[in-house]
Amino acid sequence: MRLELASVLLCSLAFAVAEDTSRCPGGFIKHGGACYWFSRIKGTFAEARSYCQFLGSHLARITSKDEDNFLRSHATGTGKSYWLGAMDLGREGAFMWEGGFPLNYTNWTPGEPNNLSTGDKLELCLILYRHYDHEWNNVDCGSAENFICERRVSGCCCSK
Ligand SMILES: [Ca+2]
Ligand SMILES: [Ca+2]
């Protein structure tokens, strides 16, 4: 019984904490069940991916309109483009999220993705593009850009 009370107290404490961003690491912003980090530094796609890994996260994967709207709302007005974690490894316009997940939701701006296998330059990486109001574009992976890292909110103890 005493154990049960302790468990309930712990749970309500954890739930109270969950109301703010404290279940996200410092600098990350909480939305839904995930934490996001908007870089102020720029790097190539590969550098951005490594940096996110260093922060215990991965380049952001957008899987819903809600997530897209949230990330774009934070990106808008910054004058920056942001790498997301998808590439076109087959060079045929078939982008995949890192980890091999298909892009079930997309928000390509009209005319994108372009410069596929027949193009004169390869654009194999996905970005929230500043000139397209942060709709999606494929660009050269070697370009130096800002990026968004994502990780799950830290697991907790309540079975809610
Ligand atoms: Ca996501
Ligand atoms: Ca493009």
PDB file of C-alpha atoms and ligand atoms in Angstrom:
ATOM      1  CA  MET A   1       0.000   0.000   0.000  1.00  0.00           C
ATOM      2  CA  ARG A   2       2.782   2.349   0.952  1.00  0.00           C
ATOM      3  CA  LEU A   3       4.621   1.404  -2.212  1.00  0.00           C
ATOM      4  CA  GLU A   4       1.513   2.152  -4.227  1.00  0.00           C
ATOM      5  CA  LEU A   5       1.249   5.630  -2.707  1.00  0.00           C
ATOM      6  CA  ALA A   6       4.894   6.306  -3.466  1.00  0.00           C
ATOM      7  CA  SER A   7       4.308   5.188  -7.014  1.00  0.00           C
ATOM      8  CA  VAL A   8       1.310   7.513  -7.399  1.00  0.00           C
ATOM      9  CA  LEU A   9       3.300  10.426  -5.963  1.00  0.00           C
ATOM     10  CA  LEU A  10       6.218   9.739  -8.262  1.00  0.00           C
ATOM     11  CA  CYS A  11       3.872   9.497 -11.171  1.00  0.00           C
ATOM     12  CA  SER A  12       2.121  12.806 -10.499  1.00  0.00           C
ATOM     13  CA  LEU A  13       5.483  14.459  -9.972  1.00  0.00           C
ATOM     14  CA  ALA A  14       6.722  13.113 -13.293  1.00  0.00           C
ATOM     15  CA  PHE A  15       3.514  14.201 -14.962  1.00  0.00           C
ATOM     16  CA  ALA A  16       3.859  17.728 -13.586  1.00  0.00           C
ATOM     17  CA  VAL A  17       7.400  17.836 -14.949  1.00  0.00           C
ATOM     18  CA  ALA A  18       6.132  16.613 -18.295  1.00  0.00           C
ATOM     19  CA  GLU A  19       4.037  19.767 -18.661  1.00  0.00           C
ATOM     20  CA  ASP A  20       7.100  21.828 -19.514  1.00  0.00           C
ATOM     21  CA  THR A  21      10.119  21.059 -21.664  1.00  0.00           C
ATOM     22  CA  SER A  22      12.172  19.406 -18.926  1.00  0.00           C
ATOM     23  CA  ARG A  23      11.810  15.983 -20.488  1.00  0.00           C
ATOM     24  CA  CYS A  24      13.686  17.319 -23.473  1.00  0.00           C
ATOM     25  CA  PRO A  25      17.443  17.901 -23.228  1.00  0.00           C
ATOM     26  CA  GLY A  26      18.606  21.498 -22.917  1.00  0.00           C
ATOM     27  CA  GLY A  27      18.053  23.513 -26.075  1.00  0.00           C
ATOM     28  CA  PHE A  28      15.449  21.097 -27.457  1.00  0.00           C
ATOM     29  CA  ILE A  29      11.835  22.215 -27.981  1.00  0.00           C
ATOM     30  CA  LYS A  30       9.027  19.809 -27.108  1.00  0.00           C
ATOM     31  CA  HIS A  31       6.115  19.068 -29.418  1.00  0.00           C
ATOM     32  CA  GLY A  32       3.913  16.007 -29.283  1.00  0.00           C
ATOM     33  CA  GLY A  33       6.035  13.074 -28.210  1.00  0.00           C
ATOM     34  CA  ALA A  34       9.271  14.481 -29.592  1.00  0.00           C
ATOM     35  CA  CYS A  35      12.008  17.004 -28.863  1.00  0.00           C
ATOM     36  CA  TYR A  36      13.497  19.195 -31.601  1.00  0.00           C
ATOM     37  CA  TRP A  37      16.736  21.163 -31.824  1.00  0.00           C
ATOM     38  CA  PHE A  38      17.108  23.938 -34.396  1.00  0.00           C
ATOM     39  CA  SER A  39      20.770  24.505 -35.166  1.00  0.00           C
ATOM     40  CA  ARG A  40      22.303  27.950 -35.270  1.00  0.00           C
ATOM     41  CA  ILE A  41      25.357  26.497 -36.970  1.00  0.00           C
ATOM     42  CA  LYS A  42      25.575  25.332 -40.569  1.00  0.00           C
ATOM     43  CA  GLY A  43      26.971  22.141 -42.004  1.00  0.00           C
ATOM     44  CA  THR A  44      26.720  19.736 -44.897  1.00  0.00           C
ATOM     45  CA  PHE A  45      24.081  17.024 -44.682  1.00  0.00           C
ATOM     46  CA  ALA A  46      26.688  14.528 -43.410  1.00  0.00           C
ATOM     47  CA  GLU A  47      27.992  16.967 -40.792  1.00  0.00           C
ATOM     48  CA  ALA A  48      24.461  17.761 -39.658  1.00  0.00           C
ATOM     49  CA  ARG A  49      23.676  14.053 -39.311  1.00  0.00           C
ATOM     50  CA  SER A  50      26.790  13.514 -37.182  1.00  0.00           C
ATOM     51  CA  TYR A  51      25.979  16.514 -35.022  1.00  0.00           C
ATOM     52  CA  CYS A  52      22.473  15.217 -34.313  1.00  0.00           C
ATOM     53  CA  GLN A  53      23.928  11.821 -33.383  1.00  0.00           C
ATOM     54  CA  PHE A  54      26.322  13.570 -31.022  1.00  0.00           C
ATOM     55  CA  LEU A  55      23.267  15.130 -29.343  1.00  0.00           C
ATOM     56  CA  GLY A  56      21.632  11.706 -28.953  1.00  0.00           C
ATOM     57  CA  SER A  57      19.174  12.427 -31.740  1.00  0.00           C
ATOM     58  CA  HIS A  58      18.723  12.112 -35.499  1.00  0.00           C
ATOM     59  CA  LEU A  59      17.960  14.550 -38.296  1.00  0.00           C
ATOM     60  CA  ALA A  60      14.229  15.294 -38.097  1.00  0.00           C
ATOM     61  CA  ARG A  61      11.781  12.977 -39.860  1.00  0.00           C
ATOM     62  CA  ILE A  62       8.443  14.612 -40.672  1.00  0.00           C
ATOM     63  CA  THR A  63       5.640  12.080 -40.677  1.00  0.00           C
ATOM     64  CA  SER A  64       2.508  14.236 -40.349  1.00  0.00           C
ATOM     65  CA  LYS A  65       1.005  17.564 -41.343  1.00  0.00           C
ATOM     66  CA  ASP A  66       1.007  18.537 -37.679  1.00  0.00           C
ATOM     67  CA  GLU A  67       4.729  17.914 -37.336  1.00  0.00           C
ATOM     68  CA  ASP A  68       5.408  19.710 -40.616  1.00  0.00           C
ATOM     69  CA  ASN A  69       3.385  22.743 -39.527  1.00  0.00           C
ATOM     70  CA  PHE A  70       5.157  22.859 -36.175  1.00  0.00           C
ATOM     71  CA  LEU A  71       8.651  22.712 -37.656  1.00  0.00           C
ATOM     72  CA  ARG A  72       7.822  25.189 -40.421  1.00  0.00           C
ATOM     73  CA  SER A  73       6.319  27.609 -37.904  1.00  0.00           C
ATOM     74  CA  HIS A  74       9.632  27.615 -36.038  1.00  0.00           C
ATOM     75  CA  ALA A  75      11.679  27.838 -39.238  1.00  0.00           C
ATOM     76  CA  THR A  76       9.672  30.700 -40.750  1.00  0.00           C
ATOM     77  CA  GLY A  77      11.242  34.077 -40.367  1.00  0.00           C
ATOM     78  CA  THR A  78      14.729  32.784 -39.674  1.00  0.00           C
ATOM     79  CA  GLY A  79      15.947  33.216 -43.260  1.00  0.00           C
ATOM     80  CA  LYS A  80      17.535  29.792 -42.957  1.00  0.00           C
ATOM     81  CA  SER A  81      17.035  26.440 -44.641  1.00  0.00           C
ATOM     82  CA  TYR A  82      17.079  23.282 -42.506  1.00  0.00           C
ATOM     83  CA  TRP A  83      18.226  19.776 -43.369  1.00  0.00           C
ATOM     84  CA  LEU A  84      15.822  16.944 -42.618  1.00  0.00           C
ATOM     85  CA  GLY A  85      16.877  13.295 -42.382  1.00  0.00           C
ATOM     86  CA  ALA A  86      15.987  11.997 -45.839  1.00  0.00           C
ATOM     87  CA  MET A  87      18.112  11.118 -48.860  1.00  0.00           C
ATOM     88  CA  ASP A  88      17.600   9.824 -52.371  1.00  0.00           C
ATOM     89  CA  LEU A  89      20.142   7.016 -52.338  1.00  0.00           C
ATOM     90  CA  GLY A  90      18.800   5.476 -55.551  1.00  0.00           C
ATOM     91  CA  ARG A  91      19.067   8.852 -57.326  1.00  0.00           C
ATOM     92  CA  GLU A  92      15.647   8.417 -58.834  1.00  0.00           C
ATOM     93  CA  GLY A  93      13.421  10.728 -56.820  1.00  0.00           C
ATOM     94  CA  ALA A  94      12.585   7.982 -54.334  1.00  0.00           C
ATOM     95  CA  PHE A  95      13.535   9.673 -51.097  1.00  0.00           C
ATOM     96  CA  MET A  96      13.691   7.630 -47.875  1.00  0.00           C
ATOM     97  CA  TRP A  97      13.964   8.728 -44.284  1.00  0.00           C
ATOM     98  CA  GLU A  98      17.159   7.576 -42.620  1.00  0.00           C
ATOM     99  CA  GLY A  99      16.607   4.135 -41.181  1.00  0.00           C
ATOM    100  CA  GLY A 100      14.794   3.091 -44.333  1.00  0.00           C
ATOM    101  CA  PHE A 101      11.360   4.562 -43.586  1.00  0.00           C
ATOM    102  CA  PRO A 102       9.283   5.586 -46.628  1.00  0.00           C
ATOM    103  CA  LEU A 103       8.019   9.163 -46.951  1.00  0.00           C
ATOM    104  CA  ASN A 104       4.326   8.557 -46.343  1.00  0.00           C
ATOM    105  CA  TYR A 105       3.749  12.277 -45.788  1.00  0.00           C
ATOM    106  CA  THR A 106       5.441  14.866 -48.041  1.00  0.00           C
ATOM    107  CA  ASN A 107       5.240  18.610 -48.586  1.00  0.00           C
ATOM    108  CA  TRP A 108       7.359  19.169 -51.689  1.00  0.00           C
ATOM    109  CA  THR A 109       6.885  22.618 -53.163  1.00  0.00           C
ATOM    110  CA  PRO A 110       5.448  22.375 -56.723  1.00  0.00           C
ATOM    111  CA  GLY A 111       8.199  21.393 -59.198  1.00  0.00           C
ATOM    112  CA  GLU A 112      10.280  19.578 -56.567  1.00  0.00           C
ATOM    113  CA  PRO A 113      12.039  17.209 -56.251  1.00  0.00           C
ATOM    114  CA  ASN A 114      13.955  18.204 -59.390  1.00  0.00           C
ATOM    115  CA  ASN A 115      17.421  17.523 -60.871  1.00  0.00           C
ATOM    116  CA  LEU A 116      17.042  13.788 -60.520  1.00  0.00           C
ATOM    117  CA  SER A 117      19.209  11.253 -62.359  1.00  0.00           C
ATOM    118  CA  THR A 118      19.002  13.176 -65.631  1.00  0.00           C
ATOM    119  CA  GLY A 119      19.822  16.541 -64.074  1.00  0.00           C
ATOM    120  CA  ASP A 120      23.170  18.237 -64.522  1.00  0.00           C
ATOM    121  CA  LYS A 121      23.734  18.283 -60.763  1.00  0.00           C
ATOM    122  CA  LEU A 122      22.531  15.838 -58.163  1.00  0.00           C
ATOM    123  CA  GLU A 123      20.171  17.051 -55.472  1.00  0.00           C
ATOM    124  CA  LEU A 124      19.931  14.066 -53.166  1.00  0.00           C
ATOM    125  CA  CYS A 125      19.125  15.592 -49.770  1.00  0.00           C
ATOM    126  CA  LEU A 126      15.900  16.973 -48.312  1.00  0.00           C
ATOM    127  CA  ILE A 127      15.626  20.465 -46.883  1.00  0.00           C
ATOM    128  CA  LEU A 128      13.029  22.872 -45.490  1.00  0.00           C
ATOM    129  CA  TYR A 129      13.863  25.576 -48.004  1.00  0.00           C
ATOM    130  CA  ARG A 130      13.815  29.238 -47.008  1.00  0.00           C
ATOM    131  CA  HIS A 131      12.938  30.499 -50.520  1.00  0.00           C
ATOM    132  CA  TYR A 132       9.903  28.192 -50.627  1.00  0.00           C
ATOM    133  CA  ASP A 133       8.426  29.365 -47.303  1.00  0.00           C
ATOM    134  CA  HIS A 134      10.045  26.226 -45.830  1.00  0.00           C
ATOM    135  CA  GLU A 135       8.166  23.805 -48.014  1.00  0.00           C
ATOM    136  CA  TRP A 136      10.326  20.874 -49.100  1.00  0.00           C
ATOM    137  CA  ASN A 137      13.113  20.971 -51.677  1.00  0.00           C
ATOM    138  CA  ASN A 138      15.877  18.588 -52.676  1.00  0.00           C
ATOM    139  CA  VAL A 139      19.325  20.174 -52.822  1.00  0.00           C
ATOM    140  CA  ASP A 140      23.011  19.298 -53.099  1.00  0.00           C
ATOM    141  CA  CYS A 141      23.998  17.419 -49.907  1.00  0.00           C
ATOM    142  CA  GLY A 142      27.291  19.334 -49.761  1.00  0.00           C
ATOM    143  CA  SER A 143      25.624  22.700 -49.280  1.00  0.00           C
ATOM    144  CA  ALA A 144      26.203  24.332 -45.864  1.00  0.00           C
ATOM    145  CA  GLU A 145      22.834  24.724 -44.159  1.00  0.00           C
ATOM    146  CA  ASN A 146      21.164  24.769 -40.778  1.00  0.00           C
ATOM    147  CA  PHE A 147      19.451  21.608 -39.596  1.00  0.00           C
ATOM    148  CA  ILE A 148      16.823  20.196 -37.212  1.00  0.00           C
ATOM    149  CA  CYS A 149      17.553  17.290 -34.862  1.00  0.00           C
ATOM    150  CA  GLU A 150      14.779  15.169 -33.360  1.00  0.00           C
ATOM    151  CA  ARG A 151      14.559  12.676 -30.520  1.00  0.00           C
ATOM    152  CA  ARG A 152      11.777  11.130 -28.507  1.00  0.00           C
ATOM    153  CA  VAL A 153      10.772  12.691 -25.228  1.00  0.00           C
ATOM    154  CA  SER A 154      12.596  10.792 -22.498  1.00  0.00           C
ATOM    155  CA  GLY A 155      10.703   7.748 -21.362  1.00  0.00           C
ATOM    156  CA  CYS A 156       8.990   7.957 -18.032  1.00  0.00           C
ATOM    157  CA  CYS A 157       7.413   5.861 -15.434  1.00  0.00           C
ATOM    158  CA  CYS A 158       3.663   6.330 -15.758  1.00  0.00           C
ATOM    159  CA  SER A 159       1.444   4.012 -17.731  1.00  0.00           C
ATOM    160  CA  LYS A 160      -0.647   6.875 -19.101  1.00  0.00           C
TER     161      LYS A 160
HETATM  162 CA    CA B   1       9.268  12.989 -36.452  1.00  0.00          CA
HETATM  163 CA    CA B   2      15.556  20.958 -55.898  1.00  0.00          CA
END
